[in-house]
Amino acid sequence: MMLAEKRRSIRSFTAEPVSHEDISALMKAAVLSPSAMNEQPWFFVLITRSDIIHQIEALHEPAGNCHDAPLLWIGFAENEGIAPDTDTVLALSSVMYACTERGLGSCWIAFVQEVMNCPAYCKLSTALGVPEGFHCVGALAIGHPSQEKEVPEDRRRDVFSIIS
Amino acid sequence: MMLAEKRRSIRSFTAEPVSHEDISALMKAAVLSPSAMNEQPWFFVLITRSDIIHQIEALHEPAGNCHDAPLLWIGFAENEGIAPDTDTVLALSSVMYACTERGLGSCWIAFVQEVMNCPAYCKLSTALGVPEGFHCVGALAIGHPSQEKEVPEDRRRDVFSIIS
């Protein structure tokens, strides 16, 4: 079974923390992702403190939901560059599939981007250690899955044009 | 070794075509990718005809380079939606890692997006079978690698803030 079949959006996690070994592997996967002209125009905030994750959830209206994941992984792209947003989304995907390979579950968490890029919370990313000149492009909730999901049957197949 | 370590940007391919079985697996990987609210806001053009790939290369100034790949895989995102660009880049990443799993090489080809979204060539995507209301977000050159590359050592590691 391909990784793409094994990967599902996991929204329920056990209380087990993500190990240092796993975090280290995910960090490696992130930075090995390709980028235009090798610009590596990304920065990542990894949060394992549930109180801070809950504070970020509370900043969104309606309240955001990181599914009690033990790790929130937030991706920031440089404001300037060739294709920083694309590169950083690709790096997050590298983390996503590395999670699947290591038996971890993940789910893309869209509201985090809204919170991080909201002018009212402009000091938040600085407080989290993000350098100047970056914006958020997405986030992943990561942890040990406490749910099993089948390969989905709901995908459209009429999305291809084959010129052969 | 993780897939992220095995994946390298491959810019040299053998003449061997990508098999129907491989193409079918890559199509499956694409559509199994996650999307916001399961919108699946993507469309893909798969080109195996080298004459057409060369024509696309010639439309770019300076001339584009798809590295003589036997398959050019182009991703288009809906103009409207929650996060169609992100979703489609993620779907392309799903194809990229499925390539690695199957021993295929791939390389992100940036110029194709410029050509496809250029107002002067607005009829091109229609001619390639793309429905109305989509724009290009990226492309992959895909084939059997004729080069081997080591895990890179040039990646920055100072791109993380860990809040624990």
Short mmCIF file of N, CA and C in Angstrom, two decimals, chain A residues 25-140:
data_model
loop_
_atom_site.label_atom_id
_atom_site.label_comp_id
_atom_site.label_asym_id
_atom_site.label_seq_id
_atom_site.Cartn_x
_atom_site.Cartn_y
_atom_site.Cartn_z
N ALA A 25 13.31 13.24 13.34
CA ALA A 25 13.11 12.70 11.97
C ALA A 25 12.21 13.63 11.16
N LEU A 26 11.18 14.17 11.79
CA LEU A 26 10.28 15.08 11.07
C LEU A 26 11.00 16.37 10.69
N MET A 27 11.87 16.84 11.56
CA MET A 27 12.66 18.04 11.24
C MET A 27 13.56 17.77 10.03
N LYS A 28 14.13 16.58 10.00
CA LYS A 28 14.98 16.22 8.86
C LYS A 28 14.15 16.18 7.58
N ALA A 29 12.97 15.57 7.67
CA ALA A 29 12.10 15.49 6.49
C ALA A 29 11.73 16.89 5.98
N ALA A 30 11.49 17.80 6.91
CA ALA A 30 11.10 19.16 6.52
C ALA A 30 12.20 19.83 5.71
N VAL A 31 13.42 19.79 6.24
CA VAL A 31 14.48 20.56 5.58
C VAL A 31 15.00 19.88 4.32
N LEU A 32 14.71 18.57 4.15
CA LEU A 32 15.13 17.89 2.92
C LEU A 32 14.16 18.12 1.77
N SER A 33 13.07 18.79 2.04
CA SER A 33 12.10 19.08 0.98
C SER A 33 12.73 20.02 -0.06
N PRO A 34 12.29 19.91 -1.31
CA PRO A 34 12.89 20.78 -2.33
C PRO A 34 12.37 22.21 -2.22
N SER A 35 13.16 23.14 -2.75
CA SER A 35 12.69 24.53 -2.83
C SER A 35 13.31 25.17 -4.07
N ALA A 36 12.63 26.18 -4.59
CA ALA A 36 13.10 26.86 -5.80
C ALA A 36 14.50 27.43 -5.55
N MET A 37 15.43 27.06 -6.41
CA MET A 37 16.83 27.52 -6.30
C MET A 37 17.40 27.27 -4.90
N ASN A 38 16.89 26.23 -4.26
CA ASN A 38 17.34 25.85 -2.91
C ASN A 38 17.29 27.01 -1.92
N GLU A 39 16.27 27.85 -2.06
CA GLU A 39 16.16 29.02 -1.17
C GLU A 39 15.83 28.64 0.27
N GLN A 40 15.19 27.46 0.45
CA GLN A 40 14.79 27.03 1.80
C GLN A 40 14.09 28.17 2.54
N PRO A 41 13.04 28.71 1.93
CA PRO A 41 12.44 29.96 2.44
C PRO A 41 11.39 29.72 3.53
N TRP A 42 11.75 28.86 4.49
CA TRP A 42 10.76 28.41 5.47
C TRP A 42 11.25 28.58 6.90
N PHE A 43 10.28 28.59 7.81
CA PHE A 43 10.58 28.55 9.23
C PHE A 43 9.44 27.77 9.89
N PHE A 44 9.79 27.00 10.90
CA PHE A 44 8.78 26.14 11.53
C PHE A 44 8.75 26.36 13.03
N VAL A 45 7.55 26.45 13.56
CA VAL A 45 7.37 26.49 15.01
C VAL A 45 6.73 25.17 15.44
N LEU A 46 7.38 24.51 16.38
CA LEU A 46 6.89 23.23 16.89
C LEU A 46 6.47 23.45 18.33
N ILE A 47 5.20 23.23 18.61
CA ILE A 47 4.68 23.48 19.96
C ILE A 47 4.19 22.17 20.57
N THR A 48 4.76 21.82 21.71
CA THR A 48 4.29 20.63 22.42
C THR A 48 3.59 21.01 23.73
N ARG A 49 3.55 22.30 24.02
CA ARG A 49 2.88 22.73 25.26
C ARG A 49 1.40 22.91 25.00
N SER A 50 0.59 22.08 25.66
CA SER A 50 -0.85 22.10 25.38
C SER A 50 -1.48 23.43 25.80
N ASP A 51 -0.92 24.08 26.83
CA ASP A 51 -1.52 25.35 27.24
C ASP A 51 -1.38 26.39 26.12
N ILE A 52 -0.25 26.38 25.45
CA ILE A 52 -0.06 27.36 24.37
C ILE A 52 -0.91 26.99 23.15
N ILE A 53 -1.00 25.70 22.86
CA ILE A 53 -1.88 25.28 21.75
C ILE A 53 -3.32 25.72 22.03
N HIS A 54 -3.75 25.54 23.29
CA HIS A 54 -5.12 25.94 23.64
C HIS A 54 -5.29 27.46 23.51
N GLN A 55 -4.24 28.22 23.85
CA GLN A 55 -4.34 29.68 23.70
C GLN A 55 -4.50 30.08 22.23
N ILE A 56 -3.79 29.38 21.36
CA ILE A 56 -3.91 29.67 19.93
C ILE A 56 -5.31 29.32 19.44
N GLU A 57 -5.83 28.20 19.90
CA GLU A 57 -7.20 27.81 19.55
C GLU A 57 -8.19 28.90 19.97
N ALA A 58 -7.97 29.45 21.15
CA ALA A 58 -8.91 30.43 21.71
C ALA A 58 -8.89 31.75 20.95
N LEU A 59 -7.80 32.00 20.21
CA LEU A 59 -7.69 33.27 19.46
C LEU A 59 -8.57 33.28 18.22
N HIS A 60 -9.05 32.11 17.80
CA HIS A 60 -9.86 32.04 16.59
C HIS A 60 -11.34 32.10 16.94
N GLU A 61 -12.09 32.72 16.08
CA GLU A 61 -13.54 32.83 16.28
C GLU A 61 -14.25 32.21 15.07
N PRO A 62 -14.99 31.10 15.19
CA PRO A 62 -15.18 30.30 16.41
C PRO A 62 -13.88 29.62 16.83
N ALA A 63 -13.84 29.15 18.06
CA ALA A 63 -12.61 28.58 18.61
C ALA A 63 -12.03 27.50 17.69
N GLY A 64 -10.72 27.57 17.49
CA GLY A 64 -10.05 26.58 16.66
C GLY A 64 -9.96 25.24 17.36
N ASN A 65 -9.57 24.22 16.61
CA ASN A 65 -9.53 22.88 17.17
C ASN A 65 -8.32 22.14 16.61
N CYS A 66 -7.37 21.89 17.49
CA CYS A 66 -6.18 21.12 17.10
C CYS A 66 -6.30 19.67 17.54
N HIS A 67 -7.50 19.28 17.93
CA HIS A 67 -7.80 17.87 18.21
C HIS A 67 -6.95 17.30 19.34
N ASP A 68 -6.56 18.16 20.28
CA ASP A 68 -5.72 17.70 21.42
C ASP A 68 -4.47 16.97 20.96
N ALA A 69 -3.95 17.37 19.82
CA ALA A 69 -2.70 16.75 19.34
C ALA A 69 -1.55 17.16 20.26
N PRO A 70 -0.64 16.25 20.55
CA PRO A 70 0.50 16.60 21.43
C PRO A 70 1.53 17.49 20.74
N LEU A 71 1.43 17.63 19.43
CA LEU A 71 2.40 18.48 18.71
C LEU A 71 1.66 19.29 17.65
N LEU A 72 1.85 20.60 17.69
CA LEU A 72 1.35 21.47 16.63
C LEU A 72 2.55 22.00 15.88
N TRP A 73 2.58 21.76 14.56
CA TRP A 73 3.72 22.09 13.71
C TRP A 73 3.26 23.18 12.74
N ILE A 74 3.80 24.37 12.89
CA ILE A 74 3.32 25.51 12.09
C ILE A 74 4.38 25.91 11.08
N GLY A 75 3.96 26.11 9.83
CA GLY A 75 4.88 26.47 8.76
C GLY A 75 4.76 27.93 8.36
N PHE A 76 5.90 28.61 8.28
CA PHE A 76 5.96 30.01 7.87
C PHE A 76 6.84 30.12 6.63
N ALA A 77 6.41 30.96 5.69
CA ALA A 77 7.17 31.18 4.46
C ALA A 77 7.69 32.61 4.45
N GLU A 78 8.86 32.79 3.84
CA GLU A 78 9.38 34.15 3.68
C GLU A 78 8.42 34.97 2.82
N ASN A 79 8.34 36.28 3.12
CA ASN A 79 7.48 37.14 2.32
C ASN A 79 8.05 37.37 0.92
N GLU A 80 9.37 37.35 0.81
CA GLU A 80 10.03 37.56 -0.48
C GLU A 80 10.67 36.26 -0.92
N GLY A 81 10.80 36.10 -2.25
CA GLY A 81 11.45 34.89 -2.75
C GLY A 81 10.83 34.45 -4.05
N ILE A 82 11.29 33.32 -4.57
CA ILE A 82 10.80 32.84 -5.86
C ILE A 82 9.42 32.21 -5.69
N ALA A 83 9.30 31.26 -4.79
CA ALA A 83 8.02 30.57 -4.57
C ALA A 83 7.94 30.08 -3.13
N PRO A 84 8.08 31.02 -2.18
CA PRO A 84 8.19 30.59 -0.77
C PRO A 84 6.96 29.85 -0.25
N ASP A 85 5.76 30.28 -0.68
CA ASP A 85 4.56 29.60 -0.17
C ASP A 85 4.52 28.15 -0.65
N THR A 86 4.74 27.97 -1.95
CA THR A 86 4.75 26.61 -2.50
C THR A 86 5.81 25.76 -1.81
N ASP A 87 7.01 26.30 -1.67
CA ASP A 87 8.10 25.55 -1.06
C ASP A 87 7.75 25.13 0.37
N THR A 88 7.11 26.03 1.10
CA THR A 88 6.82 25.73 2.51
C THR A 88 5.67 24.73 2.63
N VAL A 89 4.67 24.84 1.74
CA VAL A 89 3.61 23.82 1.73
C VAL A 89 4.22 22.46 1.40
N LEU A 90 5.15 22.42 0.45
CA LEU A 90 5.82 21.15 0.12
C LEU A 90 6.59 20.62 1.33
N ALA A 91 7.23 21.51 2.07
CA ALA A 91 7.97 21.05 3.26
C ALA A 91 7.01 20.50 4.31
N LEU A 92 5.84 21.13 4.45
CA LEU A 92 4.83 20.59 5.37
C LEU A 92 4.35 19.23 4.89
N SER A 93 4.22 19.06 3.58
CA SER A 93 3.81 17.75 3.06
C SER A 93 4.87 16.71 3.33
N SER A 94 6.12 17.11 3.29
CA SER A 94 7.21 16.20 3.61
C SER A 94 7.08 15.71 5.05
N VAL A 95 6.75 16.63 5.95
CA VAL A 95 6.50 16.27 7.35
C VAL A 95 5.29 15.33 7.45
N MET A 96 4.24 15.66 6.69
CA MET A 96 2.99 14.88 6.72
C MET A 96 3.25 13.42 6.34
N TYR A 97 4.01 13.20 5.25
CA TYR A 97 4.26 11.82 4.82
C TYR A 97 5.29 11.15 5.71
N ALA A 98 6.20 11.91 6.28
CA ALA A 98 7.14 11.33 7.26
C ALA A 98 6.37 10.85 8.49
N CYS A 99 5.36 11.59 8.88
CA CYS A 99 4.48 11.13 9.98
C CYS A 99 3.89 9.76 9.63
N THR A 100 3.34 9.66 8.44
CA THR A 100 2.71 8.39 8.03
C THR A 100 3.73 7.26 8.07
N GLU A 101 4.92 7.53 7.56
CA GLU A 101 5.97 6.49 7.56
C GLU A 101 6.29 6.03 8.98
N ARG A 102 6.23 6.94 9.95
CA ARG A 102 6.62 6.60 11.31
C ARG A 102 5.44 6.19 12.18
N GLY A 103 4.27 6.01 11.58
CA GLY A 103 3.11 5.57 12.35
C GLY A 103 2.43 6.68 13.11
N LEU A 104 2.83 7.92 12.84
CA LEU A 104 2.16 9.06 13.45
C LEU A 104 0.99 9.51 12.58
N GLY A 105 0.01 10.12 13.20
CA GLY A 105 -1.11 10.69 12.46
C GLY A 105 -0.94 12.19 12.36
N SER A 106 -1.54 12.78 11.33
CA SER A 106 -1.48 14.23 11.18
C SER A 106 -2.76 14.74 10.55
N CYS A 107 -3.01 16.01 10.78
CA CYS A 107 -4.16 16.65 10.14
C CYS A 107 -3.80 18.10 9.85
N TRP A 108 -4.08 18.54 8.64
CA TRP A 108 -3.86 19.94 8.29
C TRP A 108 -4.85 20.78 9.08
N ILE A 109 -4.32 21.82 9.74
CA ILE A 109 -5.16 22.67 10.59
C ILE A 109 -5.18 24.07 9.98
N ALA A 110 -6.29 24.41 9.33
CA ALA A 110 -6.33 25.64 8.54
C ALA A 110 -6.44 26.91 9.39
N PHE A 111 -7.14 26.83 10.53
CA PHE A 111 -7.41 28.08 11.26
C PHE A 111 -6.12 28.73 11.78
N VAL A 112 -5.09 27.93 12.01
CA VAL A 112 -3.84 28.46 12.57
C VAL A 112 -3.26 29.54 11.66
N GLN A 113 -3.36 29.30 10.36
CA GLN A 113 -2.86 30.28 9.39
C GLN A 113 -3.59 31.61 9.55
N GLU A 114 -4.91 31.54 9.72
CA GLU A 114 -5.69 32.78 9.90
C GLU A 114 -5.27 33.53 11.15
N VAL A 115 -5.08 32.77 12.24
CA VAL A 115 -4.67 33.41 13.49
C VAL A 115 -3.30 34.07 13.34
N MET A 116 -2.35 33.29 12.79
CA MET A 116 -0.97 33.78 12.72
C MET A 116 -0.85 35.01 11.81
N ASN A 117 -1.67 35.06 10.76
CA ASN A 117 -1.57 36.16 9.80
C ASN A 117 -2.52 37.31 10.12
N CYS A 118 -3.26 37.19 11.20
CA CYS A 118 -4.22 38.24 11.57
C CYS A 118 -3.45 39.46 12.11
N PRO A 119 -3.68 40.65 11.54
CA PRO A 119 -2.95 41.84 12.01
C PRO A 119 -3.10 42.07 13.51
N ALA A 120 -4.21 41.70 14.08
CA ALA A 120 -4.42 41.92 15.52
C ALA A 120 -3.46 41.10 16.36
N TYR A 121 -2.95 40.00 15.80
CA TYR A 121 -2.05 39.13 16.57
C TYR A 121 -0.64 39.17 16.00
N CYS A 122 -0.25 40.33 15.47
CA CYS A 122 1.02 40.40 14.74
C CYS A 122 2.23 40.12 15.62
N LYS A 123 2.07 40.24 16.93
CA LYS A 123 3.22 39.98 17.81
C LYS A 123 3.35 38.50 18.17
N LEU A 124 2.34 37.73 17.81
CA LEU A 124 2.32 36.33 18.23
C LEU A 124 3.45 35.53 17.61
N SER A 125 3.63 35.65 16.28
CA SER A 125 4.67 34.81 15.67
C SER A 125 6.06 35.22 16.17
N THR A 126 6.26 36.51 16.42
CA THR A 126 7.54 36.93 17.01
C THR A 126 7.74 36.26 18.36
N ALA A 127 6.68 36.25 19.18
CA ALA A 127 6.77 35.61 20.49
C ALA A 127 7.08 34.13 20.37
N LEU A 128 6.65 33.54 19.27
CA LEU A 128 6.91 32.10 19.05
C LEU A 128 8.27 31.85 18.43
N GLY A 129 9.01 32.92 18.14
CA GLY A 129 10.37 32.74 17.64
C GLY A 129 10.53 32.87 16.14
N VAL A 130 9.45 33.28 15.45
CA VAL A 130 9.54 33.42 14.00
C VAL A 130 10.28 34.72 13.66
N PRO A 131 11.26 34.66 12.77
CA PRO A 131 11.97 35.89 12.39
C PRO A 131 11.03 36.86 11.66
N GLU A 132 11.47 38.11 11.56
CA GLU A 132 10.73 39.11 10.78
C GLU A 132 10.65 38.67 9.32
N GLY A 133 9.57 39.06 8.63
CA GLY A 133 9.53 38.83 7.19
C GLY A 133 8.98 37.48 6.77
N PHE A 134 8.25 36.84 7.67
CA PHE A 134 7.63 35.56 7.35
C PHE A 134 6.12 35.64 7.57
N HIS A 135 5.38 34.82 6.87
CA HIS A 135 3.94 34.68 7.13
C HIS A 135 3.60 33.20 7.18
N CYS A 136 2.47 32.90 7.80
CA CYS A 136 2.08 31.50 8.00
C CYS A 136 1.39 30.95 6.75
N VAL A 137 1.72 29.72 6.38
CA VAL A 137 1.04 29.09 5.23
C VAL A 137 0.26 27.84 5.61
N GLY A 138 0.39 27.40 6.85
CA GLY A 138 -0.38 26.21 7.24
C GLY A 138 0.19 25.57 8.49
N ALA A 139 -0.51 24.58 8.98
CA ALA A 139 -0.09 23.90 10.20
C ALA A 139 -0.58 22.47 10.20
N LEU A 140 0.12 21.65 10.96
CA LEU A 140 -0.25 20.24 11.10
C LEU A 140 -0.39 19.90 12.58
#
